Amino acid sequence: MFWGAMGALGAGAYYVLVLAGAAERKGKRAVDLGGGSITREQVRSSYQKYASFFEKPKQIEAKDNVPNFVDTFYNLVTDIYEWGWGQSFHFSPAVPGKSHKESTRLHEERVVDLLGVKPGQKVLDVGCGVGGPMRAIAAYSQAHVTGITINDYQVARARSHNKKAGLDNLCEVVCGNFLFMPFENNSFDGAYSIEATCHAPELKDVYAEVFRVLKPGHLYVTYEWVTTPLFRADNAEHVECIHGIEHGDALPGLRSYKQVGEIAKEVGFKVLEDRDLALPPAKPWWIRLKMGRLAYYRNHLVIALLSFLGIAPKGVVDVHEMLFKTADHLTRGGETGIFSPMHLLVLQKPEEGL
Ligand SMILES: C=C(CC[C@@H](C)[C@H]1CC[C@H]2C3=CC[C@H]4[C@H](C)[C@@H](O)CC[C@]4(C)[C@H]3CC[C@]12C)C(C)C
Ligand SMILES: C[S@@+](CC[C@H](N)C(=O)[O-])C[C@H]1O[C@@H](n2cnc3c(N)ncnc32)[C@H](O)[C@@H]1O
């Protein structure tokens, strides 16, 4: 009886600590959660440094600090994202009758359809994360995709996933700053960014870099995080919600839906499409986030236990708590309609001489 009970307890603990919460069958396990490239000992102090950034707005205004602060953020959250969400670090409109995974893939494949890239062409993924979109896009288009991310831990994760997926012949990952990309002028047949350029302190700087490396006549597709026409700067609840999103997602300041297209034009792009993919008839992108609430409580318990046992680094609990709060802010942003993570721009670099 005693040994039976102990066995059941052991199996339960194994399920909760090792298996539970993995967003994908072969995804990250709870016992592997860490601080990316940050040592175990430094996770808590790095989180405190990250959080203090928002107490001193002057630091965020100093735009040179931003890439460093974004890099720290991704060291802290990458494992939790992979564990609790999967390898694609973005939202997608819900698609009736389709799973989250399928809706995610469709949102990624839309980029290929918009870019019109062909097998063998060269495409740039600006802010590639651990490469979920890159693999879907390479597999669907048979184009060669080069991803760039500021975070070296993500580079290692993305390369390992590419290899496991048998896509390392089509996918390449570079560690670097998308504000100063290590690529030749006019060298890509297409470029895209999925929920990544919102981290740029000045949107025009990253758009100008994409413009430089894109071949004349070719396209850049971007899914932008923006405030929508429903956002009111004189509404305290709106402002609190948007600040919550900025804080929990390492954003130097959200831009409005109007600004993004204007900035693209300033840089020299021709704007072919400028619209919000979250608007009806699209189904709510925040449903997945809202539905996961119960699982997040369970995740919190798992992380607290692992941290108490000394398996997860101290500080992971604080990071998880921050994400927990940001899930609420994002859901409110979606429900009130004041925020969209998928404002679409399709941009063309004009042919030379035009
Ligand atoms: C584009 C960006 C990231 C978008 C999303 C991928 C992430 C935004 C908020 C994240 C999460 C919030 C709650 C977490 C939960 C508490 C935890 O138990 C499991 C992981 C979460 C669901 C996590 C997953 C990724 C997000 C949805 C930004 C940064 C520009
Ligand atoms: C929310 S993730 C999205 C990742 C990927 N597009 C996806 O959908 O899975 C944002 C990405 O932008 C990258 N990023 C942010 N600022 C960057 C910068 N200055 N240079 C390069 N990459 C950056 C982050 O490292 C991260 O990989």
Tab-separated table of N, CA, C and O and ligand atoms in Angstrom, residues 21 73-74 77 80-86 88-91 194-196 198-199 225 248-251 289 292 295-300 303 319-328 330 341, ligand 1:
chain	number	residue	atom	x	y	z
A	21	GLY	N	3.253	20.669	-19.503
A	21	GLY	CA	3.424	22.027	-19.980
A	21	GLY	C	4.184	22.142	-21.284
A	21	GLY	O	4.210	23.207	-21.860
A	73	PHE	N	16.432	40.218	-21.932
A	73	PHE	CA	15.047	39.742	-21.863
A	73	PHE	C	14.941	38.351	-22.491
A	73	PHE	O	14.353	37.431	-21.911
A	74	TYR	N	15.547	38.168	-23.686
A	74	TYR	CA	15.401	36.866	-24.355
A	74	TYR	C	16.213	35.762	-23.668
A	74	TYR	O	15.849	34.598	-23.763
A	77	VAL	N	13.552	34.761	-21.057
A	77	VAL	CA	12.237	34.193	-21.410
A	77	VAL	C	12.264	33.053	-22.438
A	77	VAL	O	11.269	32.343	-22.576
A	80	ILE	N	11.151	29.590	-21.278
A	80	ILE	CA	9.739	29.565	-20.834
A	80	ILE	C	8.821	29.643	-22.054
A	80	ILE	O	7.813	28.946	-22.136
A	81	TYR	N	9.170	30.485	-23.026
A	81	TYR	CA	8.370	30.586	-24.252
A	81	TYR	C	8.297	29.212	-24.944
A	81	TYR	O	7.234	28.767	-25.343
A	82	GLU	N	9.470	28.594	-25.111
A	82	GLU	CA	9.484	27.298	-25.832
A	82	GLU	C	8.682	26.251	-25.077
A	82	GLU	O	7.986	25.433	-25.664
A	83	TRP	N	8.819	26.267	-23.757
A	83	TRP	CA	8.149	25.280	-22.900
A	83	TRP	C	6.625	25.467	-22.934
A	83	TRP	O	5.872	24.518	-23.078
A	84	GLY	N	6.204	26.728	-22.848
A	84	GLY	CA	4.769	26.983	-22.677
A	84	GLY	C	4.044	27.457	-23.930
A	84	GLY	O	2.833	27.664	-23.899
A	85	TRP	N	4.785	27.644	-25.046
A	85	TRP	CA	4.123	28.185	-26.247
A	85	TRP	C	4.534	27.430	-27.506
A	85	TRP	O	3.722	27.160	-28.378
A	86	GLY	N	5.830	27.089	-27.604
A	86	GLY	CA	6.319	26.398	-28.800
A	86	GLY	C	7.480	27.151	-29.423
A	86	GLY	O	8.059	28.037	-28.802
A	88	SER	N	7.477	29.004	-32.241
A	88	SER	CA	7.116	30.242	-32.953
A	88	SER	C	6.689	31.266	-31.921
A	88	SER	O	5.668	31.088	-31.253
A	89	PHE	N	7.476	32.331	-31.788
A	89	PHE	CA	7.242	33.318	-30.735
A	89	PHE	C	6.358	34.456	-31.259
A	89	PHE	O	6.791	35.616	-31.370
A	90	HIS	N	5.138	34.117	-31.638
A	90	HIS	CA	4.219	35.149	-32.115
A	90	HIS	C	2.786	34.665	-31.956
A	90	HIS	O	2.544	33.508	-31.615
A	91	PHE	N	1.832	35.575	-32.247
A	91	PHE	CA	0.407	35.230	-32.201
A	91	PHE	C	-0.088	34.942	-33.620
A	91	PHE	O	0.588	35.267	-34.601
A	194	ILE	N	8.480	38.974	-38.183
A	194	ILE	CA	7.240	38.589	-37.493
A	194	ILE	C	7.360	39.006	-36.032
A	194	ILE	O	8.152	38.431	-35.271
A	195	GLU	N	6.638	40.047	-35.667
A	195	GLU	CA	6.557	40.505	-34.275
A	195	GLU	C	7.943	40.697	-33.653
A	195	GLU	O	8.194	40.249	-32.540
A	196	ALA	N	8.841	41.332	-34.386
A	196	ALA	CA	10.212	41.499	-33.907
A	196	ALA	C	10.678	42.954	-33.937
A	196	ALA	O	11.390	43.398	-33.027
A	198	CYS	N	9.207	45.548	-33.293
A	198	CYS	CA	8.679	46.355	-32.175
A	198	CYS	C	9.772	46.576	-31.121
A	198	CYS	O	9.667	47.479	-30.294
A	199	HIS	N	10.846	45.767	-31.159
A	199	HIS	CA	11.942	45.937	-30.193
A	199	HIS	C	12.916	47.047	-30.607
A	199	HIS	O	13.811	47.387	-29.834
A	225	TRP	N	3.623	45.133	-34.104
A	225	TRP	CA	2.859	45.394	-32.866
A	225	TRP	C	2.532	46.883	-32.854
A	225	TRP	O	3.451	47.718	-32.903
A	248	GLY	N	6.197	43.924	-20.039
A	248	GLY	CA	6.319	42.453	-20.053
A	248	GLY	C	6.878	41.900	-21.341
A	248	GLY	O	7.075	40.683	-21.464
A	249	ASP	N	7.155	42.790	-22.331
A	249	ASP	CA	7.609	42.295	-23.633
A	249	ASP	C	8.837	43.042	-24.162
A	249	ASP	O	9.108	43.004	-25.369
A	250	ALA	N	9.535	43.735	-23.276
A	250	ALA	CA	10.794	44.411	-23.625
A	250	ALA	C	10.650	45.386	-24.788
A	250	ALA	O	11.433	45.358	-25.742
A	251	LEU	N	9.653	46.251	-24.706
A	251	LEU	CA	9.429	47.195	-25.798
A	251	LEU	C	9.825	48.608	-25.389
A	251	LEU	O	9.408	49.093	-24.334
A	289	LEU	N	-4.188	32.667	-25.659
A	289	LEU	CA	-3.552	33.200	-24.447
A	289	LEU	C	-4.515	33.103	-23.265
A	289	LEU	O	-4.144	32.713	-22.156
A	292	GLY	N	-5.249	29.559	-21.938
A	292	GLY	CA	-4.136	28.905	-21.245
A	292	GLY	C	-4.064	29.246	-19.764
A	292	GLY	O	-3.234	28.701	-19.043
A	295	ALA	N	-3.485	26.569	-17.179
A	295	ALA	CA	-2.161	25.953	-17.344
A	295	ALA	C	-1.076	26.856	-16.759
A	295	ALA	O	-0.079	26.375	-16.214
A	296	TYR	N	-1.261	28.194	-16.832
A	296	TYR	CA	-0.226	29.090	-16.307
A	296	TYR	C	-0.135	28.984	-14.782
A	296	TYR	O	0.950	29.099	-14.206
A	297	TYR	N	-1.290	28.765	-14.109
A	297	TYR	CA	-1.250	28.557	-12.647
A	297	TYR	C	-0.464	27.289	-12.341
A	297	TYR	O	0.390	27.269	-11.463
A	298	ARG	N	-0.762	26.225	-13.125
A	298	ARG	CA	-0.024	24.970	-12.922
A	298	ARG	C	1.468	25.204	-13.180
A	298	ARG	O	2.319	24.785	-12.394
A	299	ASN	N	1.783	25.923	-14.278
A	299	ASN	CA	3.193	26.187	-14.586
A	299	ASN	C	3.872	26.927	-13.434
A	299	ASN	O	5.028	26.664	-13.107
A	300	HIS	N	3.133	27.856	-12.835
A	300	HIS	CA	3.701	28.638	-11.746
A	300	HIS	C	4.085	27.718	-10.584
A	300	HIS	O	5.171	27.834	-10.009
A	303	ILE	N	7.186	25.664	-11.519
A	303	ILE	CA	8.420	26.458	-11.481
A	303	ILE	C	8.817	26.772	-10.038
A	303	ILE	O	9.995	26.698	-9.667
A	319	VAL	N	10.482	35.822	-13.324
A	319	VAL	CA	10.289	36.006	-14.770
A	319	VAL	C	8.920	35.461	-15.162
A	319	VAL	O	8.165	36.088	-15.907
A	320	HIS	N	8.574	34.285	-14.605
A	320	HIS	CA	7.289	33.675	-14.938
A	320	HIS	C	6.134	34.560	-14.468
A	320	HIS	O	5.134	34.723	-15.164
A	321	GLU	N	6.315	35.150	-13.298
A	321	GLU	CA	5.257	36.034	-12.772
A	321	GLU	C	5.053	37.247	-13.692
A	321	GLU	O	3.926	37.658	-13.953
A	322	MET	N	6.183	37.762	-14.202
A	322	MET	CA	6.075	38.904	-15.136
A	322	MET	C	5.290	38.481	-16.389
A	322	MET	O	4.416	39.214	-16.870
A	323	LEU	N	5.579	37.270	-16.899
A	323	LEU	CA	4.878	36.797	-18.115
A	323	LEU	C	3.401	36.572	-17.834
A	323	LEU	O	2.544	36.833	-18.681
A	324	PHE	N	3.137	36.078	-16.638
A	324	PHE	CA	1.750	35.864	-16.211
A	324	PHE	C	0.969	37.171	-16.313
A	324	PHE	O	-0.141	37.223	-16.845
A	325	LYS	N	1.589	38.247	-15.823
A	325	LYS	CA	0.921	39.557	-15.859
A	325	LYS	C	0.792	40.065	-17.284
A	325	LYS	O	-0.213	40.648	-17.667
A	326	THR	N	1.831	39.822	-18.072
A	326	THR	CA	1.776	40.352	-19.439
A	326	THR	C	0.708	39.625	-20.256
A	326	THR	O	0.089	40.220	-21.153
A	327	ALA	N	0.457	38.349	-19.908
A	327	ALA	CA	-0.612	37.614	-20.611
A	327	ALA	C	-1.943	38.335	-20.392
A	327	ALA	O	-2.751	38.466	-21.317
A	328	ASP	N	-2.151	38.848	-19.185
A	328	ASP	CA	-3.390	39.586	-18.889
A	328	ASP	C	-3.467	40.907	-19.665
A	328	ASP	O	-4.496	41.256	-20.217
A	330	LEU	N	-1.935	41.652	-22.454
A	330	LEU	CA	-2.110	41.380	-23.894
A	330	LEU	C	-3.563	40.993	-24.193
A	330	LEU	O	-4.152	41.451	-25.179
A	341	PRO	N	-1.057	42.747	-32.568
A	341	PRO	CA	0.304	42.255	-32.791
A	341	PRO	C	0.515	41.849	-34.250
A	341	PRO	O	1.510	41.201	-34.569
B	1	LIG	C1	6.247	38.971	-29.923
B	1	LIG	C2	6.529	38.829	-28.641
B	1	LIG	C3	6.174	37.573	-27.893
B	1	LIG	C4	4.741	37.129	-28.136
B	1	LIG	C5	4.349	35.830	-27.431
B	1	LIG	C6	5.045	34.641	-28.089
B	1	LIG	C7	4.608	35.871	-25.895
B	1	LIG	C8	3.941	37.084	-25.243
B	1	LIG	C9	3.563	36.675	-23.818
B	1	LIG	C10	4.135	35.293	-23.660
B	1	LIG	C11	3.617	34.383	-22.599
B	1	LIG	C12	2.795	34.809	-21.602
B	1	LIG	C13	2.346	33.949	-20.500
B	1	LIG	C14	3.266	32.741	-20.289
B	1	LIG	C15	2.746	31.779	-19.222
B	1	LIG	C16	2.561	32.513	-17.896
B	1	LIG	C17	3.692	30.616	-19.048
B	1	LIG	O1	3.194	29.706	-18.059
B	1	LIG	C18	3.896	29.861	-20.354
B	1	LIG	C19	4.412	30.803	-21.430
B	1	LIG	C20	3.491	32.011	-21.643
B	1	LIG	C21	2.174	31.533	-22.256
B	1	LIG	C22	4.238	33.026	-22.576
B	1	LIG	C23	4.455	32.425	-23.962
B	1	LIG	C24	4.926	33.408	-25.020
B	1	LIG	C25	4.039	34.671	-25.066
B	1	LIG	C26	2.612	34.332	-25.458
B	1	LIG	C27	7.106	40.024	-27.896
B	1	LIG	C28	8.053	39.743	-26.790
B	1	LIG	C29	7.485	41.181	-28.739
